[in-house]
Amino acid sequence: MRGQIQDIPAGQVFDFLHSRPEGLTPAEIAERLREVGPNAIETRRRHQWLGSLARQFTNFFTILLYIAASLCFVADRVQPGESMDILGLALLGVAVLNGLFGFIQEYRAERAMEELRKLLPQRVTAQRAGREETVAAEQLVPGDVLKIAEGDRIPADGRLIDCQDLVVNNAPLTGEARPVRLTAAPRGPHDNEAVNLLLAGCTVQQGRGTAVVYATGHRTEFGKIATLSQDVRRMISPLEREVASMVRILTAIAVITGIVFFVYGVFAGISPWTNMVFMIGIIVALVPEGLLPTLTLSLAMGSLRMARRNVLVKGLNAVEALGAVHVICTDKTGTLTLNQMTVTAVADPVAGADLAGAARAEALALALIASDVRRSRNSRTASGFSGDPLDVAVAEAHAKSGGAFDSVTDSIVHRFSFNVRKRRSAGIARRDGKVLFCVKGAWESLRPLIARIETPGESAPVAADETRLAQAEKIVHRLAAEGCRVLALAWIELETAPDAAAAQEFFERGLILKGFLGAEDPLRPEAPAAVARCHRAGIRVTLVTGDHPRTAEAIARKAGIVPAGADAAVLTGDDLDRLRKTELAERLGRGVHVFARTTPEQKWKIVSALHDLDQVVAMTGDGVNDAPALRAADVGIAMGRSGTDVAREAAQVILLDDNFASIVQGIEEGRAIFGNIRKFTDYVLASNGPEIVPYLVYMVLPVPLALTIIQILSIDLGTDIVPAIGLGQEKPDPDTMEQPPRDRRQRLLNWPLVIHSYLFLGVIEAGFAMFLFFWVLVQGGWSYGADLPAQDSLYRAATGITLSSIILMQIGNLYGRRSRFGTGIDRDAFRNPLIVAGIAIEIAFSWAVLYFPPVSDVLGTGPVEPAVYAAAWLGPLLIYGLDYGRKRIARTWHRAGAAPAFVMER
């Protein structure tokens, strides 16, 4: 339909759409609403939060906790008095808290999204049943006669039947910031754009018009792309894959170990129910119940830090996913640039030098005469000017040069609006007793009309011969190569003021070339430094835009995306159509940095080709056309200020300030979070060693159990939590953005970390804790093979010092995890309030389990001699010292490039 409706005259549009100039009747509107539905892109699902909540409580780890809790309740019914019911409640508590943390974060992000949903207008003006009415945008139907004016957002696709100086910004759909001047005339044979169509989601920058709606809701161009984006499956984030893998590995280790010792217990003659209790104990000891809540809390707190840096994350996994990015595919307008057209050059037509002083002010005054700009209270610009963005830029540049806006505009006696086919606009003004005709436009359209050229330093213009015109054309090409939109400026003095009905062509004879205006959307000042920082971090930045290839290349060079002196290797949308995905991946591998004139499907194709190269891809965008690629990317990044609702829905991350530099800050935060996750994972898993060893010793030797299940939980869900969260809040290392991005295949839980936490730190903690356990037993008169009741004071004292020593050793472990090769003891360690609080809790709890009855009674522990407790304080020094010695060896071997896994931490 779109192609047909563009080609017919305005007078036939009503018949084509079964409408009339006075508008539809209420009965017709009701019938069409029933047939095509409301003018809405997305019908919000009611009770959507229930689905989000359900997802948080049905992941693999949570289901595992449910099963473990159920077994605990069964064991408690069969064999009461073993505190299995408390264990079951604790496990359920972990599952509930973890689910709530994740749900609250998603809910917070959704609430923030609600504040950003302001794309489509709520009320619009339509002609219905012979009179103008203000109606809800959702109630528009095909055939409605729509009235639009400056500042309006277009609510549906429509064919213009009348307009006055109408200019729209189609960037939300096309990705190109260049304003489009519309007409009600049928499309000409050389018109490639929708020059007579209003497109939903775009904005009116100037003028007013009347159109007949021909598409609403999902049938609009806006809606088609929105539907396309919903069909794209979201990639699983790197962290989701890693956490799922880690949970499965740890669960498999725990379950297999538990089953092996259950079978051993059966052959050893231990009763089945006692055996099952100990199997659950082994599983609980090996599964770090506090790890997932710690991970969730760390990501949630990381999302808050990102929000303070103007980066809003919609899901917790996106916090870390930014840190894993290998490639950033960035849009140009508003992300790398300020999305604000500015006159950056006023060049003379001979040497191309930038005019200054009075000469610059005079040239800008002539350009202002040929512009259609005015002051407006409804202007969205800081200067208060309203009109075509390029004309506004001329007015602002004129004001900066010291010119008086009202003095120039009051002198204008006639304007000739911009003509799409002629590609120029003009005006006539009386200035200093003279009548001047001024024209500005594309050099190609003005060159045949130029008779003379102003030359700096000369009193009179010189003849425009081919040599001088060729020289002028070189200036045009130079400015265009710098990323400017170039306008030629010419004038001529008229003998008398013309009749208002005179044609523009009547005056366009023997024009004098004044110079050239170079206008551009300036690069954000911080963009080059941010791009350079990405390059140092091994992150590739690729520009993907709907703009002209020359403009795209110029911006890419200014931003540093294309290295100085290097070939830009620009690929256009036509090139992308010809290339197969394998060929595109090959070109990307060879270093293509710039894509211009791209469509939504092509952006999606770029992301898919990068995935074939095993790259983690971040895609930025603000328009509806960006939504499919945003959803296909590993990390979709939408703009908060300029972004469309569809783009923000498709993205995982929203830039609240639309600034590329904020992405880089988010990447640094994401990298720090992944490093911190590994730190606290190592920290938490280390305590699993001394938790499992007592059960293994108990199963194979005739000795008392050194640590009970409730005591294990006091570590996993008690003293370990706050220090682990503190590690999750550590600042990025100074060299975080000097390192290459981690390999996509790098595991969160790898062999070096497992060996270090279980077989190095865990063995040290287990050995020292068991030494103290048997020291207290032997000192109290226990003999090998003797059984001790759970309430025996000697047994309670021995288990108490075991628990206390493990808690204290985690203090030394905590400082060790702060740095991979360093001491970990510095000023920042004492500036992290969670680490300070965590150490205070561990110290207090290590004393309370021995000497504070309300705690010791619950945990089944008892007091020991002060000398024994003092000896337990050697534990933190022991584990810290041995680990620091390992670090020194690891650092030496790491520098030599020959560090074996067993000495590395991660």
Short mmCIF file of C-alpha atoms in Angstrom, two decimals, residues 37-467:
data_model
loop_
_atom_site.label_atom_id
_atom_site.label_comp_id
_atom_site.label_asym_id
_atom_site.label_seq_id
_atom_site.Cartn_x
_atom_site.Cartn_y
_atom_site.Cartn_z
CA GLY A 37 -7.61 -2.97 16.64
CA PRO A 38 -6.19 -0.01 18.58
CA ASN A 39 -3.24 2.06 17.40
CA ALA A 40 -0.82 0.46 19.86
CA ILE A 41 2.53 -1.21 19.27
CA GLU A 42 2.36 -3.42 22.35
CA THR A 43 -0.45 -4.49 24.59
CA ARG A 44 0.96 -4.63 28.08
CA ARG A 45 0.41 -8.03 29.69
CA ARG A 46 -1.44 -7.75 32.96
CA HIS A 47 0.22 -9.36 35.96
CA GLN A 48 3.51 -9.52 34.04
CA TRP A 49 5.30 -9.23 37.37
CA LEU A 50 4.01 -12.69 38.32
CA GLY A 51 5.96 -14.21 35.43
CA SER A 52 9.08 -12.31 36.46
CA LEU A 53 8.67 -13.50 40.04
CA ALA A 54 8.12 -17.09 38.93
CA ARG A 55 11.34 -17.07 36.86
CA GLN A 56 13.35 -16.07 39.91
CA PHE A 57 12.07 -19.09 41.88
CA THR A 58 12.45 -21.77 39.21
CA ASN A 59 16.15 -21.71 38.28
CA PHE A 60 18.35 -24.78 38.71
CA PHE A 61 20.04 -23.72 41.96
CA THR A 62 16.76 -22.72 43.61
CA ILE A 63 15.13 -26.04 42.70
CA LEU A 64 18.16 -27.81 44.17
CA LEU A 65 17.67 -25.91 47.43
CA TYR A 66 13.98 -26.91 47.45
CA ILE A 67 14.91 -30.59 47.10
CA ALA A 68 17.59 -30.35 49.81
CA ALA A 69 15.15 -28.58 52.17
CA SER A 70 12.54 -31.29 51.58
CA LEU A 71 15.05 -34.01 52.43
CA CYS A 72 15.95 -32.15 55.62
CA PHE A 73 12.30 -32.01 56.72
CA VAL A 74 11.89 -35.74 56.02
CA ALA A 75 15.09 -36.52 57.96
CA ASP A 76 13.88 -34.44 60.91
CA ARG A 77 10.60 -36.36 61.05
CA VAL A 78 12.42 -39.70 60.98
CA GLN A 79 15.26 -38.76 63.35
CA PRO A 80 14.41 -35.66 65.44
CA GLY A 81 16.98 -33.74 67.43
CA GLU A 82 19.57 -33.30 64.67
CA SER A 83 18.45 -29.72 63.80
CA MET A 84 17.52 -30.87 60.30
CA ASP A 85 14.33 -28.79 60.44
CA ILE A 86 16.42 -25.65 61.07
CA LEU A 87 18.62 -26.59 58.11
CA GLY A 88 15.55 -27.03 55.90
CA LEU A 89 14.17 -23.63 56.90
CA ALA A 90 17.56 -22.04 56.28
CA LEU A 91 17.77 -23.52 52.80
CA LEU A 92 14.25 -22.33 51.99
CA GLY A 93 15.21 -18.89 53.30
CA VAL A 94 18.20 -18.77 50.96
CA ALA A 95 16.00 -19.70 47.98
CA VAL A 96 13.37 -17.08 48.85
CA LEU A 97 15.85 -14.27 49.52
CA ASN A 98 17.79 -14.94 46.33
CA GLY A 99 14.58 -14.91 44.28
CA LEU A 100 13.40 -11.71 45.91
CA PHE A 101 16.71 -9.93 45.26
CA GLY A 102 16.52 -10.72 41.54
CA PHE A 103 12.83 -9.80 41.31
CA ILE A 104 13.32 -6.48 43.11
CA GLN A 105 16.07 -5.48 40.66
CA GLU A 106 13.91 -6.31 37.64
CA TYR A 107 10.98 -4.47 39.23
CA ARG A 108 13.14 -1.38 39.86
CA ALA A 109 14.35 -1.39 36.26
CA GLU A 110 10.77 -1.80 35.00
CA ARG A 111 9.64 1.17 37.09
CA ALA A 112 12.46 3.23 35.61
CA MET A 113 11.34 2.10 32.16
CA GLU A 114 7.81 3.29 32.87
CA GLU A 115 9.22 6.76 33.48
CA LEU A 116 10.94 6.63 30.10
CA ARG A 117 7.89 5.50 28.09
CA LYS A 118 6.94 8.78 26.44
CA LEU A 119 7.35 7.96 22.78
CA LEU A 120 3.89 7.98 21.25
CA PRO A 121 1.61 10.96 21.99
CA GLN A 122 -1.36 10.46 24.24
CA ARG A 123 -3.68 12.94 22.51
CA VAL A 124 -3.79 14.00 18.85
CA THR A 125 -5.94 16.27 16.70
CA ALA A 126 -8.16 14.64 14.07
CA GLN A 127 -10.96 15.79 11.76
CA ARG A 128 -14.00 13.67 12.49
CA ALA A 129 -17.60 14.07 11.35
CA GLY A 130 -16.93 17.61 10.12
CA ARG A 131 -15.15 19.04 13.16
CA GLU A 132 -11.73 18.94 14.77
CA GLU A 133 -11.45 16.73 17.85
CA THR A 134 -8.71 15.89 20.32
CA VAL A 135 -8.65 12.11 20.56
CA ALA A 136 -6.51 9.41 22.15
CA ALA A 137 -3.73 8.27 19.85
CA GLU A 138 -4.75 4.64 20.42
CA GLN A 139 -8.18 5.40 18.91
CA LEU A 140 -6.85 6.41 15.48
CA VAL A 141 -7.94 4.19 12.58
CA PRO A 142 -7.09 4.03 8.86
CA GLY A 143 -9.00 6.80 7.10
CA ASP A 144 -8.78 9.29 9.99
CA VAL A 145 -7.86 12.82 8.92
CA LEU A 146 -4.91 13.78 11.11
CA LYS A 147 -3.71 17.34 11.88
CA ILE A 148 -0.07 17.80 12.87
CA ALA A 149 2.06 20.82 13.79
CA GLU A 150 5.56 21.73 14.95
CA GLY A 151 6.70 19.74 17.98
CA ASP A 152 4.19 16.89 17.51
CA ARG A 153 5.15 13.23 17.55
CA ILE A 154 3.48 11.44 14.67
CA PRO A 155 1.09 8.75 16.01
CA ALA A 156 0.42 6.70 12.85
CA ASP A 157 1.51 6.36 9.21
CA GLY A 158 -0.33 8.85 7.00
CA ARG A 159 -0.36 10.29 3.47
CA LEU A 160 -0.13 14.08 3.34
CA ILE A 161 -2.90 15.91 1.51
CA ASP A 162 -1.85 19.41 2.54
CA CYS A 163 1.21 20.97 4.25
CA GLN A 164 2.96 24.28 4.84
CA ASP A 165 6.77 24.29 5.23
CA LEU A 166 6.60 20.85 6.81
CA VAL A 167 9.91 19.37 8.04
CA VAL A 168 10.12 16.10 9.96
CA ASN A 169 12.87 14.15 11.72
CA ASN A 170 12.74 10.50 10.66
CA ALA A 171 15.82 9.51 12.69
CA PRO A 172 13.88 7.16 15.02
CA LEU A 173 13.13 5.00 11.97
CA THR A 174 16.04 5.62 9.62
CA GLY A 175 18.84 6.38 12.08
CA GLU A 176 19.75 9.45 10.02
CA ALA A 177 19.56 12.83 11.75
CA ARG A 178 19.08 14.82 8.52
CA PRO A 179 15.67 16.56 8.52
CA VAL A 180 13.29 15.73 5.66
CA ARG A 181 11.11 18.39 4.04
CA LEU A 182 7.75 16.93 3.02
CA THR A 183 5.27 17.75 0.30
CA ALA A 184 1.68 16.76 -0.45
CA ALA A 185 2.50 16.18 -4.14
CA PRO A 186 2.81 12.67 -5.58
CA ARG A 187 6.25 11.09 -5.42
CA GLY A 188 8.45 12.01 -8.38
CA PRO A 189 10.47 9.51 -10.42
CA HIS A 190 13.72 10.51 -8.65
CA ASP A 191 12.33 10.67 -5.10
CA ASN A 192 13.83 7.85 -3.05
CA GLU A 193 12.45 8.99 0.29
CA ALA A 194 8.91 9.05 1.62
CA VAL A 195 8.56 12.73 0.73
CA ASN A 196 4.76 12.76 1.14
CA LEU A 197 4.33 10.34 4.05
CA LEU A 198 4.14 10.83 7.81
CA LEU A 199 5.71 7.91 9.67
CA ALA A 200 4.71 6.90 13.22
CA GLY A 201 7.24 7.62 15.95
CA CYS A 202 8.93 10.51 14.11
CA THR A 203 8.69 14.19 15.06
CA VAL A 204 7.58 17.37 13.33
CA GLN A 205 10.37 19.94 13.43
CA GLN A 206 8.71 22.72 11.46
CA GLY A 207 5.43 23.68 9.80
CA ARG A 208 2.05 22.00 9.84
CA GLY A 209 0.06 19.62 7.72
CA THR A 210 -2.98 17.41 7.20
CA ALA A 211 -2.73 13.71 6.40
CA VAL A 212 -5.00 10.71 6.02
CA VAL A 213 -4.00 7.75 8.19
CA TYR A 214 -3.32 4.57 6.19
CA ALA A 215 -1.65 2.33 8.82
CA THR A 216 -1.90 2.00 12.59
CA GLY A 217 -0.34 -0.14 15.33
CA HIS A 218 1.72 -3.10 14.11
CA ARG A 219 0.95 -2.23 10.47
CA THR A 220 3.02 0.97 10.63
CA GLU A 221 6.70 0.98 9.68
CA PHE A 222 7.34 1.58 13.37
CA GLY A 223 5.25 -1.45 14.31
CA LYS A 224 6.81 -3.75 11.71
CA ILE A 225 10.28 -3.16 13.13
CA ALA A 226 8.96 -3.52 16.68
CA THR A 227 7.48 -6.91 15.75
CA LEU A 228 10.74 -7.92 14.10
CA SER A 229 12.63 -7.12 17.30
CA GLN A 230 10.27 -9.28 19.36
CA ASP A 231 10.98 -12.26 17.10
CA VAL A 232 14.72 -12.09 17.83
CA ARG A 233 15.84 -14.45 20.59
CA ARG A 234 17.94 -12.91 23.34
CA MET A 235 21.44 -14.35 23.66
CA ILE A 236 22.24 -15.94 27.00
CA SER A 237 24.63 -13.61 28.80
CA PRO A 238 28.20 -14.78 29.56
CA LEU A 239 27.50 -14.67 33.29
CA GLU A 240 24.32 -16.73 32.96
CA ARG A 241 26.30 -19.42 31.17
CA GLU A 242 29.10 -19.32 33.73
CA VAL A 243 26.86 -19.36 36.81
CA ALA A 244 24.80 -22.21 35.37
CA SER A 245 28.00 -24.16 34.63
CA MET A 246 29.47 -23.44 38.07
CA VAL A 247 26.28 -24.45 39.92
CA ARG A 248 26.07 -27.71 37.96
CA ILE A 249 29.73 -28.55 38.63
CA LEU A 250 29.51 -27.80 42.35
CA THR A 251 26.21 -29.65 42.63
CA ALA A 252 27.60 -32.68 40.81
CA ILE A 253 30.66 -32.74 43.10
CA ALA A 254 28.47 -32.45 46.20
CA VAL A 255 25.90 -35.06 45.15
CA ILE A 256 28.45 -37.59 43.90
CA THR A 257 30.55 -37.23 47.07
CA GLY A 258 27.44 -37.57 49.22
CA ILE A 259 26.30 -40.70 47.40
CA VAL A 260 29.78 -42.27 47.53
CA PHE A 261 29.94 -41.85 51.30
CA PHE A 262 26.33 -42.97 51.69
CA VAL A 263 27.26 -46.23 49.96
CA TYR A 264 30.39 -46.44 52.13
CA GLY A 265 28.22 -45.97 55.23
CA VAL A 266 25.89 -48.77 54.13
CA PHE A 267 28.79 -51.21 53.79
CA ALA A 268 30.24 -49.94 57.09
CA GLY A 269 27.01 -50.92 58.85
CA ILE A 270 25.76 -47.41 59.67
CA SER A 271 21.95 -47.18 59.92
CA PRO A 272 20.21 -45.86 56.76
CA TRP A 273 18.68 -42.79 58.42
CA THR A 274 21.94 -41.81 60.13
CA ASN A 275 23.63 -42.39 56.84
CA MET A 276 21.16 -40.13 55.03
CA VAL A 277 21.66 -37.36 57.60
CA PHE A 278 25.39 -37.46 57.01
CA MET A 279 24.91 -37.57 53.24
CA ILE A 280 22.85 -34.37 53.49
CA GLY A 281 25.56 -32.91 55.72
CA ILE A 282 28.23 -33.65 53.10
CA ILE A 283 26.08 -32.14 50.34
CA VAL A 284 25.37 -29.04 52.44
CA ALA A 285 29.07 -28.70 53.24
CA LEU A 286 30.07 -28.88 49.57
CA VAL A 287 27.31 -26.66 48.15
CA PRO A 288 28.12 -23.00 48.94
CA GLU A 289 24.58 -21.93 49.84
CA GLY A 290 25.63 -18.34 50.39
CA LEU A 291 27.35 -17.97 47.02
CA LEU A 292 24.30 -17.29 44.87
CA PRO A 293 22.72 -14.72 47.24
CA THR A 294 26.13 -13.04 47.46
CA LEU A 295 26.37 -13.01 43.68
CA THR A 296 22.88 -11.56 43.36
CA LEU A 297 23.55 -8.87 45.97
CA SER A 298 26.86 -7.93 44.38
CA LEU A 299 25.24 -7.57 40.96
CA ALA A 300 22.39 -5.55 42.44
CA MET A 301 24.82 -3.21 44.18
CA GLY A 302 26.87 -3.04 40.98
CA SER A 303 23.73 -1.98 39.12
CA LEU A 304 23.26 0.87 41.62
CA ARG A 305 26.86 2.01 41.05
CA MET A 306 26.26 1.88 37.30
CA ALA A 307 23.09 3.94 37.68
CA ARG A 308 25.17 6.62 39.39
CA ARG A 309 27.30 6.57 36.23
CA ASN A 310 24.17 7.06 34.07
CA VAL A 311 23.98 3.38 33.07
CA LEU A 312 20.64 1.74 33.90
CA VAL A 313 20.63 -2.06 33.71
CA LYS A 314 17.32 -3.85 33.29
CA GLY A 315 18.59 -7.27 34.38
CA LEU A 316 21.30 -8.22 36.84
CA ASN A 317 23.26 -10.35 34.36
CA ALA A 318 23.72 -7.31 32.11
CA VAL A 319 25.85 -5.73 34.87
CA GLU A 320 28.66 -8.20 34.29
CA ALA A 321 27.93 -8.78 30.59
CA LEU A 322 29.23 -5.30 29.77
CA GLY A 323 32.61 -6.29 31.17
CA ALA A 324 32.84 -9.26 28.79
CA VAL A 325 32.36 -7.18 25.62
CA HIS A 326 34.83 -7.62 22.75
CA VAL A 327 33.12 -5.34 20.21
CA ILE A 328 30.98 -2.21 20.59
CA CYS A 329 28.80 -1.46 17.57
CA THR A 330 27.87 2.15 18.16
CA ASP A 331 25.44 4.48 16.46
CA LYS A 332 26.60 7.98 15.53
CA THR A 333 23.86 10.50 16.20
CA GLY A 334 23.51 11.39 19.88
CA THR A 335 25.95 8.71 21.05
CA LEU A 336 29.26 9.76 19.55
CA THR A 337 27.86 13.17 18.65
CA LEU A 338 25.82 15.78 20.51
CA ASN A 339 22.76 15.45 18.23
CA GLN A 340 22.89 19.21 17.79
CA MET A 341 23.55 20.74 14.36
CA THR A 342 26.23 23.44 14.59
CA VAL A 343 27.91 25.69 12.03
CA THR A 344 31.58 24.88 12.46
CA ALA A 345 33.05 26.57 9.39
CA VAL A 346 32.37 29.73 7.35
CA ALA A 347 34.90 29.40 4.56
CA ASP A 348 35.87 31.91 1.88
CA PRO A 349 35.39 30.52 -1.66
CA VAL A 350 38.97 31.03 -2.82
CA ALA A 351 41.41 29.77 -0.21
CA GLY A 352 38.90 28.03 2.03
CA ALA A 353 40.10 29.94 5.10
CA ASP A 354 37.64 30.30 7.94
CA LEU A 355 36.18 33.82 7.94
CA ALA A 356 36.37 35.82 11.15
CA GLY A 357 35.12 39.09 12.60
CA ALA A 358 32.94 41.32 10.44
CA ALA A 359 33.35 39.12 7.35
CA ARG A 360 32.01 36.09 9.24
CA ALA A 361 29.09 38.08 10.70
CA GLU A 362 28.19 39.42 7.24
CA ALA A 363 28.23 35.95 5.66
CA LEU A 364 26.04 34.54 8.44
CA ALA A 365 23.61 37.47 8.09
CA LEU A 366 23.18 36.68 4.38
CA ALA A 367 22.66 33.00 5.27
CA LEU A 368 20.05 33.99 7.86
CA ILE A 369 18.10 35.92 5.20
CA ALA A 370 17.87 32.66 3.23
CA SER A 371 16.70 30.73 6.33
CA ASP A 372 13.26 30.12 7.77
CA VAL A 373 13.80 30.45 11.53
CA ARG A 374 12.01 32.25 14.32
CA ARG A 375 11.93 32.60 18.06
CA SER A 376 9.49 30.25 19.79
CA ARG A 377 8.47 29.48 23.36
CA ASN A 378 8.00 25.85 22.35
CA SER A 379 11.54 25.53 21.01
CA ARG A 380 13.55 22.56 22.28
CA THR A 381 16.84 24.41 21.78
CA ALA A 382 18.63 26.40 24.46
CA SER A 383 18.79 29.42 22.17
CA GLY A 384 15.01 29.62 21.77
CA PHE A 385 15.13 29.43 17.96
CA SER A 386 12.70 27.19 16.11
CA GLY A 387 12.74 25.82 12.58
CA ASP A 388 14.80 23.53 10.40
CA PRO A 389 17.80 22.38 12.50
CA LEU A 390 20.22 23.72 9.89
CA ASP A 391 18.49 27.11 9.86
CA VAL A 392 18.54 27.14 13.66
CA ALA A 393 22.28 26.41 13.53
CA VAL A 394 22.75 29.42 11.21
CA ALA A 395 20.79 31.66 13.60
CA GLU A 396 22.83 30.48 16.58
CA ALA A 397 26.13 30.99 14.74
CA HIS A 398 24.97 34.48 13.68
CA ALA A 399 24.14 35.35 17.30
CA LYS A 400 27.56 34.07 18.46
CA SER A 401 29.27 36.31 15.87
CA GLY A 402 27.62 39.32 17.45
CA GLY A 403 24.76 39.72 14.98
CA ALA A 404 21.31 40.97 15.97
CA PHE A 405 18.70 38.37 15.01
CA ASP A 406 15.73 40.76 15.00
CA SER A 407 17.62 43.31 12.90
CA VAL A 408 18.13 40.76 10.13
CA THR A 409 14.73 39.06 10.25
CA ASP A 410 12.87 42.39 10.36
CA SER A 411 14.58 43.37 7.12
CA ILE A 412 13.32 40.30 5.27
CA VAL A 413 10.54 41.12 2.81
CA HIS A 414 10.09 37.69 1.25
CA ARG A 415 11.18 34.09 1.84
CA PHE A 416 11.45 31.21 -0.59
CA SER A 417 11.15 27.98 1.40
CA PHE A 418 13.56 25.12 0.85
CA ASN A 419 12.75 23.30 -2.37
CA VAL A 420 13.43 19.58 -2.17
CA ARG A 421 14.15 19.18 -5.87
CA LYS A 422 16.20 22.37 -6.24
CA ARG A 423 17.96 21.70 -2.92
CA ARG A 424 18.12 25.36 -1.92
CA SER A 425 16.24 28.09 -0.09
CA ALA A 426 16.33 31.88 -0.51
CA GLY A 427 15.16 35.21 0.85
CA ILE A 428 14.96 38.90 -0.04
CA ALA A 429 15.79 41.66 2.43
CA ARG A 430 16.30 45.43 2.60
CA ARG A 431 19.65 46.19 4.24
CA ASP A 432 21.50 49.49 4.37
CA GLY A 433 19.36 50.95 1.60
CA LYS A 434 19.92 47.97 -0.67
CA VAL A 435 17.64 45.12 -1.75
CA LEU A 436 19.51 41.82 -1.48
CA PHE A 437 18.58 38.42 -2.82
CA CYS A 438 20.36 35.67 -0.81
CA VAL A 439 20.35 31.95 -1.50
CA LYS A 440 21.91 28.96 0.27
CA GLY A 441 21.89 25.33 -0.73
CA ALA A 442 23.80 22.40 -2.19
CA TRP A 443 26.88 23.40 -4.18
CA GLU A 444 25.80 21.18 -7.08
CA SER A 445 22.56 23.14 -7.43
CA LEU A 446 24.16 26.60 -7.12
CA ARG A 447 27.31 26.14 -9.20
CA PRO A 448 25.59 26.67 -12.59
CA LEU A 449 24.10 29.94 -11.28
CA ILE A 450 27.38 31.52 -10.08
CA ALA A 451 28.74 34.38 -12.21
CA ARG A 452 31.20 36.00 -9.83
CA ILE A 453 33.15 35.05 -6.70
CA GLU A 454 34.03 37.23 -3.74
CA THR A 455 37.75 37.26 -3.05
CA PRO A 456 39.12 38.29 0.38
CA GLY A 457 41.09 41.53 0.11
CA GLU A 458 39.51 42.49 -3.20
CA SER A 459 37.01 45.35 -3.42
CA ALA A 460 34.95 43.75 -6.16
CA PRO A 461 34.04 40.13 -6.98
CA VAL A 462 35.99 38.41 -9.74
CA ALA A 463 34.59 36.45 -12.65
CA ALA A 464 33.77 32.82 -11.93
CA ASP A 465 35.83 30.97 -14.52
CA GLU A 466 36.30 27.20 -14.53
CA THR A 467 39.58 27.40 -12.64
#
